[in-house]
Amino acid sequence: MKKTVLLSVAAAATLWAAPSEDLGAIDVNASAFETTVVEDVAGEEIRSADVAAALAQKVPGVTLVRRSAIANDIIVRGLKKDNLSVTIDGAQIYGACPNRMDPPISHILANNIDNIEVTEGPFDVTEPGALGASIKINTLKPAKEFAGDINLGLGSWKYSKLSTNLSGGTDTFRFMLSLSTETSDQYKDGNGDTFAEQQDRYIREHPSAAGLGYLPQYRDLKAYTKSTMMGKIFWDVTDDQTLQMSYTANRSNNILYPNTPMDADYDNSDLFDTKYIFRSLGAYSDKLTLHYYRTKVDHPMSNRYRKSSLTKGVIKHWLTTQVDGAALVNEYRIGEHNLESGLEFSRRNWDGKYYKNDTPFPAALFHSIYDVDTDDYGAYTKDRFATGSVDWNLGVRLDHYKIDTPRPGDRDRTFDGVSGNLLASYRLNEAWTLFLGTGSSMRVPDPKELYYRNKTGVMVGNDNLDAVRNYEIDTGAEWNVDDLSLRLKGFYNYLSNDILYNATAQKYENDDAYIYGVELTGSYTYSDTLYFDGSFTWLRGKKKDPLSGQSDTDLPDISPMKVTLAANWSPWEDTMLRAEFMASGRWKHIDSDNGEQVIAGWGIVNLKAQKSWGEHLELTVGIDNLFDKTYAVSNTYKDLTLISGGTDAPTMLLNEPGRYVYANIRYKF
């Protein structure tokens, strides 16, 4: 099996050039120092459909936000939510839940993904709002030859998954169809507690939270059921023109969120995507892409499974989002410069409504988020070129935002901003490469931060918020000698007008803040059959001043030190064994004024084995958390509504899964 060098510059460079297949190989890619590429997601990440869990394990700067057994969220170097830009094949998508039950990356399943590009920092001008990172999810593409696979996955807690992928066509027409379904019972933590039993443990210590526990008849509900369908057609209309169309439907039912007062009745999303590509139009257009997309999310959540429904009635919060977007992207060369320019428009609509026993709340309380449209008009240009031993990447982006709500008294907003970056890598010699990058990006307040009202009518949003701007500098070095590769990177972010939740005032407000940290990654090839890889991440974050009425200056969501060490052994050509140790330090730098709590450090061992028989059959087995440790990775910042036993009581932590045994058999044809 092919051995993958962690954070390979070559892999990132290949993927950078991949969309421009007719431009030839491009070696210029200083941005590879900021980009991690997670390859072969459909083939490797077979434990579940959860993309967040895969990214947290594969990308050093990514931390998991555990919400459930599925549909979890991520933090990238201390930033999350709308500070991150997520696209699926270039299409923007946003979750509908203001409590992040359905984050953007939950609307695509791992078995439909080819690769994921994670660019940390404000170094991607092709995406609006890429303040902390851009996450580009690239799905599988149809091939000319008829081929496919069937996957059967089984795991602890009655986890099961069945998926299939079919692809084929002719020289001019290709299609792909992917189907999958999966389900799981509630996982058990290292103490052997299910979701309901984790609630029991918290409620015993905080009896006032008893109403948020599951009703007796629902204590043993499955954690989720999830199905998806993806269809694609690629048609070469002429030798120089191609039409690409795709549709993805995701359907999830009864997703349990045990440390949240509500569960999701369902999460449905629909992704429509169309691209028309022209090649070789002239001296200033090697490839011109017309892109239109629509993404829709439907998310009702309720307390129907909770004891509170007996006293308060069934309270349902029903939210929807829709994004319509279009782009015109031109890729071209001028001399040694490889350029890309784009014009974009998108409209994001977000609407939320409250119901009691399926009856709408009174008109004054009905809307949590009132039919808010966020329009973005954007333009960008980026360039890649080399001068001697220096590779350059630079880009600039202009955005004009218009945010409208029909709610009387709420303030419509407009924002304008310029984003840009400059990255350079210097090949000092065959062993050493030095890197320096600086950039700035903005993102506007989202509709929740501006306009959200809770079910009692209290306005949590703040329609006077300013846009956030990140000023960042990154520097580092890479050393490659013989069989050893090391990369060290440091970064500093200054966040002007960061948007933070003030639990004292129960409102969002602006405050300046800063985040700094280091990342170390590396690999060592001991022999043709044995290699090692690892990573180390450390960061700190501070507010410039405490929020109004508070004293703590620690920034929330700044996860502690994270370490990964792994050994990979291929005793035979068709077999790969991996043993991995993952650990985190004690989470002691916390925003105590806003609900965070000290979390113990942890360390776990994961094992994985893959064996193939010829070209058609592959078996993967593994054990995560081999020693059945009890631990938590997600803190309890109060920008999320979580179960609490009172004003002064700590919020309920959700433990990670205990020992998880899984197996997947894949037949390719």
XYZ file of C-alpha atoms in Angstrom:
669
model
C 0.000 0.000 0.000
C 1.100 3.514 -0.676
C 2.500 5.329 2.333
C 1.271 8.870 2.842
C 3.667 11.470 4.216
C 1.791 13.663 6.656
C 0.865 17.050 5.190
C 2.600 16.253 1.928
C 3.375 19.353 -0.094
C 3.212 17.303 -3.245
C -0.297 16.086 -2.460
C -1.524 19.585 -1.776
C 0.083 20.905 -4.947
C -1.526 18.181 -7.027
C -4.951 18.994 -5.635
C -4.439 22.707 -6.195
C -3.806 22.064 -9.845
C -6.493 19.391 -10.254
C -9.413 21.685 -11.221
C -7.318 23.076 -14.084
C -6.683 19.792 -15.809
C -5.857 21.419 -19.131
C -3.318 23.855 -17.668
C -0.667 21.247 -17.074
C 1.245 20.547 -13.876
C 1.781 23.546 -11.647
C 4.532 23.286 -9.074
C 4.081 26.768 -7.609
C 2.194 26.401 -4.335
C 3.365 28.314 -1.301
C -0.161 27.843 0.076
C 0.615 24.165 0.673
C 2.061 25.296 4.003
C -1.433 26.401 5.034
C -3.369 23.549 3.425
C -3.908 20.029 4.713
C -5.478 17.571 2.292
C -7.374 14.588 3.667
C -7.258 12.063 0.822
C -9.535 9.145 -0.117
C -12.161 9.994 2.480
C -14.688 7.549 1.008
C -12.175 4.710 1.178
C -10.491 5.497 4.494
C -13.125 7.046 6.772
C -15.420 4.056 7.033
C -16.217 4.086 10.768
C -19.264 6.343 10.269
C -20.588 9.155 8.099
C -19.350 11.808 10.528
C -16.977 14.106 8.611
C -16.188 16.176 11.730
C -14.716 13.155 13.516
C -12.542 12.346 10.495
C -11.180 15.899 10.281
C -10.447 16.070 14.013
C -8.403 12.886 13.740
C -6.566 13.776 10.526
C -5.894 17.530 10.770
C -3.758 18.755 13.702
C -5.439 22.162 13.995
C -8.991 20.756 14.068
C -10.849 19.972 17.304
C -14.135 18.083 17.523
C -17.253 19.695 19.012
C -19.176 16.658 20.268
C -22.960 17.110 20.080
C -24.240 13.619 19.323
C -23.288 10.276 17.783
C -23.388 11.966 14.358
C -23.542 15.484 12.859
C -20.806 16.943 15.046
C -19.030 20.269 14.556
C -15.411 21.435 14.412
C -13.139 24.188 15.716
C -10.085 25.187 13.668
C -7.308 26.826 15.698
C -9.794 28.321 18.159
C -12.350 29.526 15.578
C -15.665 27.955 14.618
C -19.159 28.568 13.225
C -19.258 31.343 10.611
C -15.571 32.086 11.179
C -15.055 29.032 8.953
C -16.120 28.765 5.317
C -17.453 25.359 4.251
C -18.208 24.495 0.635
C -19.223 21.255 -1.055
C -17.945 21.185 -4.644
C -17.766 24.973 -4.443
C -21.333 25.428 -3.183
C -21.945 27.248 0.093
C -24.115 25.496 2.661
C -25.230 26.540 6.127
C -26.973 24.607 8.872
C -30.447 25.704 9.958
C -30.067 25.089 13.697
C -28.925 28.112 15.763
C -27.659 25.558 18.299
C -25.368 23.914 15.708
C -27.135 20.544 15.643
C -26.621 20.464 11.878
C -23.315 22.209 11.061
C -22.432 22.577 7.366
C -20.078 19.581 7.247
C -22.874 17.317 8.501
C -24.712 17.674 5.181
C -22.352 15.436 3.263
C -21.452 11.863 4.167
C -17.915 10.519 4.255
C -18.682 7.805 1.679
C -19.440 10.488 -0.944
C -16.210 12.455 -0.446
C -13.044 12.192 -2.527
C -10.905 14.639 -0.534
C -11.119 17.613 1.815
C -8.833 20.648 1.637
C -8.445 22.528 4.916
C -6.699 25.898 4.524
C -6.021 27.417 7.924
C -6.066 31.177 8.332
C -7.311 33.936 5.978
C -5.487 32.503 2.977
C -8.302 31.569 0.603
C -9.800 34.498 -1.311
C -12.026 32.206 -3.392
C -14.414 31.772 -0.437
C -16.363 34.599 1.241
C -15.984 34.783 5.007
C -12.965 32.462 5.196
C -11.739 34.253 8.316
C -10.324 31.337 10.313
C -10.164 28.619 7.661
C -11.764 27.338 4.501
C -12.914 23.732 4.272
C -13.387 22.625 0.677
C -15.140 19.280 0.387
C -14.673 17.669 -3.022
C -17.014 14.801 -3.736
C -16.488 11.740 -5.919
C -16.625 12.169 -9.690
C -18.024 9.812 -12.337
C -15.599 7.832 -14.466
C -15.881 6.579 -18.032
C -15.265 2.934 -17.167
C -18.136 1.063 -15.536
C -17.163 0.501 -11.910
C -18.597 0.539 -8.438
C -18.422 -0.806 -4.952
C -20.585 -2.178 -2.167
C -19.709 -1.470 1.469
C -21.044 -3.139 4.580
C -20.013 -1.655 7.925
C -20.747 -2.969 11.418
C -19.707 -1.665 14.815
C -20.362 -1.499 18.517
C -23.761 -0.337 19.779
C -25.515 -1.954 16.821
C -23.942 0.399 14.317
C -24.619 -0.688 10.745
C -24.062 0.910 7.361
C -24.731 -0.217 3.821
C -23.603 1.845 0.837
C -23.033 1.446 -2.857
C -21.508 3.535 -5.610
C -21.954 3.025 -9.343
C -20.184 4.934 -12.115
C -19.755 4.562 -15.855
C -20.425 5.986 -19.283
C -18.845 6.680 -22.629
C -16.156 8.993 -23.972
C -18.589 11.915 -23.812
C -21.140 11.026 -21.125
C -20.519 9.808 -17.586
C -22.800 9.177 -14.622
C -22.514 8.292 -10.955
C -25.043 7.113 -8.388
C -24.278 6.713 -4.704
C -26.682 5.372 -2.061
C -26.194 4.737 1.635
C -28.045 4.150 4.876
C -26.742 3.848 8.411
C -28.015 3.691 11.968
C -26.712 3.279 15.499
C -27.923 2.852 19.039
C -26.752 5.321 21.665
C -23.041 4.886 22.216
C -21.691 4.119 25.686
C -18.904 6.142 27.260
C -15.978 4.648 29.148
C -18.193 4.274 32.228
C -20.610 2.158 30.210
C -23.293 4.885 30.224
C -25.625 5.497 27.296
C -26.913 8.983 26.438
C -29.841 8.551 28.848
C -27.525 7.266 31.574
C -25.144 10.205 31.134
C -28.184 12.424 31.697
C -29.084 10.400 34.814
C -25.635 10.962 36.284
C -25.888 14.720 35.750
C -29.469 14.950 37.060
C -28.557 13.091 40.265
C -26.127 15.911 41.040
C -28.426 18.658 39.699
C -32.071 17.621 40.327
C -33.472 20.861 38.897
C -32.527 19.561 35.434
C -34.793 16.499 35.785
C -37.295 17.799 33.245
C -34.644 17.693 30.525
C -34.111 13.936 30.821
C -35.629 11.409 28.439
C -39.101 10.013 29.093
C -39.034 6.329 30.158
C -40.466 5.095 26.842
C -37.740 6.918 24.878
C -34.650 6.094 26.941
C -33.569 3.355 24.524
C -34.180 5.181 21.245
C -31.615 4.789 18.501
C -29.118 7.645 18.349
C -29.902 8.343 14.689
C -30.880 6.957 11.312
C -29.274 8.544 8.260
C -29.624 7.949 4.509
C -28.270 9.709 1.452
C -28.428 9.683 -2.329
C -25.997 11.425 -4.658
C -26.402 11.483 -8.434
C -24.095 13.088 -11.018
C -23.851 13.411 -14.779
C -20.890 14.826 -16.727
C -21.496 15.511 -20.440
C -18.742 16.624 -22.812
C -20.924 18.718 -25.102
C -17.903 19.388 -27.353
C -14.184 18.743 -27.046
C -13.868 22.056 -25.188
C -17.140 22.251 -23.254
C -18.480 20.167 -20.370
C -21.756 20.216 -18.458
C -21.629 18.906 -14.869
C -24.815 18.397 -12.856
C -25.332 16.840 -9.438
C -28.016 16.380 -6.819
C -27.520 15.175 -3.250
C -30.307 14.331 -0.804
C -29.602 13.719 2.885
C -32.280 12.407 5.229
C -31.665 11.985 8.970
C -34.310 11.049 11.520
C -34.618 11.261 15.302
C -31.102 12.457 16.030
C -30.532 12.530 19.781
C -28.587 15.399 21.406
C -28.356 14.278 25.041
C -26.782 17.378 26.629
C -29.133 19.724 24.750
C -32.754 20.403 25.857
C -34.105 19.294 22.466
C -33.479 16.597 19.864
C -33.794 16.873 16.088
C -37.054 15.449 14.740
C -35.221 15.233 11.426
C -32.512 16.922 9.393
C -33.120 17.051 5.658
C -30.881 18.730 3.120
C -30.910 19.012 -0.671
C -27.918 20.144 -2.713
C -28.304 21.084 -6.390
C -25.177 21.942 -8.366
C -24.584 22.819 -12.037
C -21.361 23.823 -13.765
C -20.751 24.609 -17.424
C -17.047 24.630 -18.346
C -15.426 26.216 -21.417
C -11.794 25.427 -22.235
C -9.243 27.214 -24.421
C -11.343 30.276 -25.159
C -8.319 32.425 -25.975
C -5.115 33.929 -24.687
C -6.777 35.099 -21.475
C -9.015 32.151 -20.725
C -7.728 28.609 -20.442
C -10.785 27.547 -18.463
C -14.026 29.423 -17.812
C -16.576 27.967 -15.374
C -20.188 29.057 -14.959
C -21.472 27.766 -11.628
C -24.993 27.778 -10.161
C -26.089 26.017 -6.982
C -28.905 25.813 -4.462
C -28.578 24.228 -1.015
C -31.552 23.768 1.324
C -31.768 22.562 4.919
C -34.916 21.710 6.895
C -34.453 21.237 10.658
C -37.270 20.937 13.215
C -36.160 20.215 16.779
C -38.351 19.561 19.797
C -38.598 18.275 23.354
C -41.082 15.521 22.430
C -38.801 12.827 23.926
C -38.128 14.778 27.143
C -39.968 14.917 30.465
C -40.446 18.653 30.000
C -43.026 17.898 27.284
C -45.420 16.653 30.018
C -45.453 19.998 31.834
C -44.678 22.527 29.092
C -46.180 20.773 26.110
C -44.252 19.753 23.003
C -42.187 22.808 22.086
C -40.897 22.714 18.524
C -38.374 25.103 16.990
C -38.592 24.707 13.221
C -35.866 26.305 11.119
C -34.933 26.347 7.457
C -32.061 27.731 5.414
C -31.519 28.111 1.701
C -28.546 29.398 -0.268
C -28.769 30.332 -3.952
C -25.441 31.136 -5.533
C -23.800 31.784 -8.876
C -20.203 32.314 -9.914
C -18.147 33.031 -13.010
C -14.559 31.798 -12.626
C -11.771 32.294 -15.175
C -8.403 30.501 -15.017
C -5.619 31.755 -17.250
C -1.895 32.327 -17.643
C 0.071 35.470 -18.321
C 3.726 34.650 -18.721
C 4.818 32.762 -15.605
C 1.739 33.794 -13.673
C -1.078 31.298 -13.050
C -4.148 33.396 -12.350
C -7.738 32.824 -11.322
C -10.442 35.499 -11.162
C -14.037 35.184 -10.082
C -17.319 37.069 -9.780
C -19.853 35.695 -7.298
C -23.314 36.257 -5.887
C -25.083 34.373 -3.122
C -28.267 34.818 -1.119
C -28.585 33.044 2.219
C -32.070 32.887 3.737
C -32.628 31.810 7.350
C -36.027 31.504 9.013
C -37.082 30.070 12.374
C -40.465 29.596 14.067
C -41.734 28.370 17.454
C -44.671 25.978 17.990
C -46.371 24.509 21.030
C -48.231 21.253 20.447
C -48.028 22.075 16.706
C -49.747 25.442 17.248
C -47.737 28.554 16.349
C -46.628 30.799 19.199
C -48.353 34.202 19.404
C -47.294 36.505 16.579
C -44.956 38.573 18.762
C -43.047 35.414 19.791
C -43.452 33.286 16.664
C -40.160 34.030 14.893
C -36.757 33.315 16.372
C -35.027 34.407 13.156
C -37.422 36.272 10.893
C -36.912 35.408 7.213
C -33.448 37.033 7.058
C -31.707 37.387 3.680
C -27.936 37.856 3.521
C -26.793 38.878 0.018
C -23.114 38.819 -0.905
C -21.637 40.332 -4.071
C -18.006 39.228 -4.366
C -15.023 39.466 -6.707
C -11.534 38.024 -6.338
C -8.226 37.463 -8.110
C -5.381 35.207 -7.069
C -1.964 34.542 -8.586
C 0.686 31.840 -8.290
C 4.186 32.290 -9.657
C 7.862 31.667 -8.903
C 10.917 33.901 -8.872
C 14.061 31.854 -8.542
C 13.829 29.784 -5.371
C 10.784 31.636 -4.055
C 7.204 30.493 -4.705
C 4.557 33.183 -4.336
C 0.822 32.985 -3.741
C -1.227 36.142 -3.397
C -4.841 37.125 -3.647
C -7.342 39.908 -3.073
C -11.104 39.827 -2.591
C -13.853 42.466 -2.469
C -17.268 41.841 -0.855
C -20.458 43.849 -0.474
C -23.047 42.435 1.939
C -26.670 43.397 2.405
C -28.669 41.857 5.285
C -32.461 42.335 5.432
C -35.163 41.224 7.861
C -38.885 42.080 7.709
C -39.221 42.206 11.521
C -40.366 45.704 12.514
C -37.790 47.569 14.568
C -34.820 45.374 13.629
C -32.061 47.155 11.767
C -31.067 46.104 8.245
C -27.320 46.123 7.715
C -24.772 46.586 4.928
C -21.069 45.779 5.049
C -18.183 46.280 2.643
C -14.757 44.747 2.956
C -11.459 43.916 1.310
C -9.598 40.680 2.083
C -6.166 39.674 0.888
C -3.099 37.602 1.542
C 0.502 37.082 0.508
C 2.372 33.815 1.008
C 5.954 33.002 0.095
C 8.014 29.847 0.454
C 11.776 29.913 -0.029
C 13.703 26.752 -0.978
C 16.889 27.355 0.937
C 18.403 24.079 -0.245
C 17.311 20.510 -0.906
C 16.569 19.970 2.780
C 15.148 23.270 3.998
C 12.140 25.319 2.938
C 11.135 28.490 4.795
C 7.659 29.959 4.803
C 6.071 33.328 5.609
C 2.483 34.405 5.094
C 0.316 37.329 6.072
C -3.336 37.951 5.401
C -6.517 39.668 6.460
C -10.119 38.599 6.028
C -13.540 39.668 7.271
C -16.834 37.998 7.975
C -20.159 39.640 8.718
C -22.402 38.860 11.699
C -24.781 36.013 10.950
C -28.579 36.326 11.411
C -28.499 34.620 14.814
C -25.892 37.051 16.108
C -27.861 40.017 14.753
C -31.519 39.155 15.273
C -32.117 35.972 17.288
C -34.919 35.902 19.881
C -35.445 33.029 22.280
C -38.851 31.481 22.873
C -39.701 34.008 25.607
C -39.117 36.876 23.191
C -35.806 38.035 24.678
C -33.507 39.389 21.966
C -30.165 37.579 22.184
C -28.967 39.048 18.910
C -27.452 42.492 18.592
C -28.195 44.360 15.379
C -25.434 46.886 16.131
C -22.628 44.352 15.762
C -19.657 45.181 13.557
C -18.020 42.734 11.149
C -15.084 40.678 12.453
C -11.672 41.114 10.848
C -8.717 38.768 11.262
C -5.168 40.075 10.829
C -2.837 37.102 10.738
C 0.826 36.289 10.271
C 2.140 32.728 9.884
C 5.716 31.578 9.610
C 7.460 28.248 9.585
C 10.000 25.879 8.132
C 10.073 22.399 6.646
C 13.030 20.041 6.843
C 13.287 16.988 4.604
C 16.367 14.803 4.859
C 16.624 11.157 3.846
C 13.590 9.468 5.431
C 12.690 12.230 7.896
C 10.270 15.097 7.285
C 9.417 17.791 9.836
C 7.340 20.930 9.603
C 7.091 23.628 12.281
C 4.603 26.460 11.946
C 3.689 29.369 14.210
C 0.762 31.754 13.841
C -0.685 34.894 15.398
C -4.248 36.162 14.813
C -5.521 39.558 15.873
C -9.328 39.554 15.765
C -10.747 43.046 15.510
C -14.384 43.172 16.688
C -14.580 39.460 17.393
C -18.203 38.435 18.021
C -18.571 36.771 21.426
C -21.505 35.664 23.546
C -21.924 37.443 26.885
C -23.759 35.056 29.238
C -24.156 37.802 31.856
C -26.024 40.112 29.477
C -27.403 37.163 27.421
C -26.371 38.959 24.260
C -23.680 38.990 21.571
C -21.121 41.787 21.560
C -17.893 42.811 19.842
C -14.513 42.637 21.523
C -10.961 42.540 20.196
C -9.088 39.295 20.802
C -5.981 37.402 19.746
C -4.947 33.789 19.244
C -1.436 32.436 18.828
C 0.037 28.978 18.642
C 2.375 26.437 17.073
C 1.956 23.240 15.070
C 4.579 20.554 14.560
C 4.037 17.686 12.135
C 6.357 15.050 10.808
C 6.964 11.568 9.495
C 9.846 9.114 9.528
C 10.235 6.160 7.177
C 12.154 3.460 9.002
C 12.006 0.892 6.208
C 10.014 -0.091 3.162
C 7.378 -1.585 5.449
C 7.405 0.650 8.538
C 6.915 4.383 9.001
C 5.856 6.741 11.771
C 3.923 9.995 11.775
C 2.839 12.487 14.382
C 1.696 15.979 15.230
C 1.674 18.463 18.095
C -0.607 21.497 18.420
C -0.639 24.211 21.093
C -2.533 27.505 21.184
C -3.694 30.285 23.474
C -6.392 32.898 23.085
C -7.227 36.080 24.975
C -9.771 38.864 24.838
C -8.261 42.314 24.837
C -10.788 43.360 27.494
C -13.385 41.417 29.503
C -16.906 41.481 28.136
C -19.392 43.898 29.696
C -19.993 43.044 33.366
C -17.372 40.277 33.361
C -13.748 39.809 34.455
C -12.422 36.744 32.571
C -10.189 37.519 29.578
C -9.696 33.923 28.431
C -11.101 33.382 24.942
C -13.602 30.502 24.634
C -13.059 27.403 22.491
C -9.268 27.455 22.860
C -8.581 23.760 23.177
C -5.521 22.495 25.070
C -2.381 20.850 23.734
C -3.060 17.990 21.316
C -0.627 15.209 20.404
C -0.872 12.353 17.907
C 1.756 9.631 17.423
C 1.304 6.679 15.100
C 3.146 3.654 13.733
C 2.216 2.222 10.332
C 3.388 -1.249 9.328
C 2.821 -3.024 6.033
C 4.125 -6.574 6.585
C 2.758 -7.615 3.198
C 1.941 -5.590 0.109
C -1.802 -6.050 0.605
C -1.888 -5.321 4.358
C -1.561 -2.153 6.444
C -1.600 -1.989 10.242
C -1.789 1.269 12.210
C -1.447 1.918 15.929
C -2.224 5.465 17.030
C -1.900 7.314 20.318
C -3.897 10.525 20.728
C -3.718 12.754 23.791
C -4.820 16.153 25.003
C -3.707 18.278 27.920
C -5.906 19.480 30.754
C -8.320 22.163 29.552
C -7.590 24.764 32.242
C -7.524 28.057 30.315
C -11.277 28.578 30.211
C -13.827 31.354 29.815
C -15.467 30.729 33.188
C -17.759 33.769 32.911
C -19.419 32.178 29.879
C -19.923 28.608 30.944
C -16.669 26.817 30.191
C -15.295 24.405 32.780
C -11.993 22.685 33.498
C -11.759 19.332 31.669
C -9.259 16.629 32.528
C -6.552 15.677 30.061
C -6.810 12.347 28.306
C -4.981 9.808 26.172
C -6.371 6.985 24.039
C -5.058 4.262 21.739
C -6.652 3.384 18.390
C -5.851 0.340 16.256
C -6.688 -0.248 12.609
C -5.943 -3.010 10.093
C -6.668 -3.166 6.369
C -6.219 -6.122 4.058
C -7.087 -6.495 0.393
C -7.479 -9.583 -1.761
C -6.656 -8.678 -5.335
C -8.337 -5.615 -6.791
C -11.863 -6.384 -5.663
C -12.125 -7.186 -1.973
C -10.953 -5.150 1.022
C -11.514 -5.677 4.744
C -10.962 -3.041 7.432
C -11.201 -3.728 11.157
C -10.387 -1.446 14.036
C -10.730 -0.536 17.676
C -11.008 3.065 18.826
C -10.326 3.898 22.473
C -8.785 0.490 23.084
C -8.610 0.868 26.865
C -12.184 2.168 27.217
C -11.217 5.538 28.686
C -13.812 8.007 29.935
C -13.073 11.489 28.604
C -14.570 14.592 26.995
C -13.198 16.771 24.187
C -15.871 19.508 24.002
C -16.327 22.336 26.456
C -19.554 24.101 27.418
C -19.350 27.672 26.105
C -22.817 29.193 26.509
C -23.184 30.323 22.927
C -24.795 26.861 22.714
C -27.924 26.058 24.703
C -27.000 23.000 26.776
C -28.531 21.242 29.772
C -27.891 23.137 32.985
C -28.969 22.507 36.560
C -29.209 26.168 37.471
C -27.481 29.526 37.236
C -24.432 28.485 39.237
C -24.358 24.822 38.195
C -21.867 23.572 35.600
C -23.352 22.680 32.229
C -23.625 18.996 31.327
C -20.521 17.655 29.595
C -20.991 14.952 26.970
C -18.422 12.168 27.158
C -16.816 10.621 24.099
C -17.549 7.018 23.051
C -15.886 4.248 24.998
C -14.252 1.255 23.310
C -15.593 1.059 19.753
C -14.999 -2.029 17.627
C -15.802 -1.824 13.935
C -15.423 -3.741 10.686
C -16.051 -2.837 7.066
C -15.970 -5.048 4.014
C -15.783 -3.447 0.592
C -16.274 -5.176 -2.716
C -15.173 -3.263 -5.829
C -16.187 -4.154 -9.361
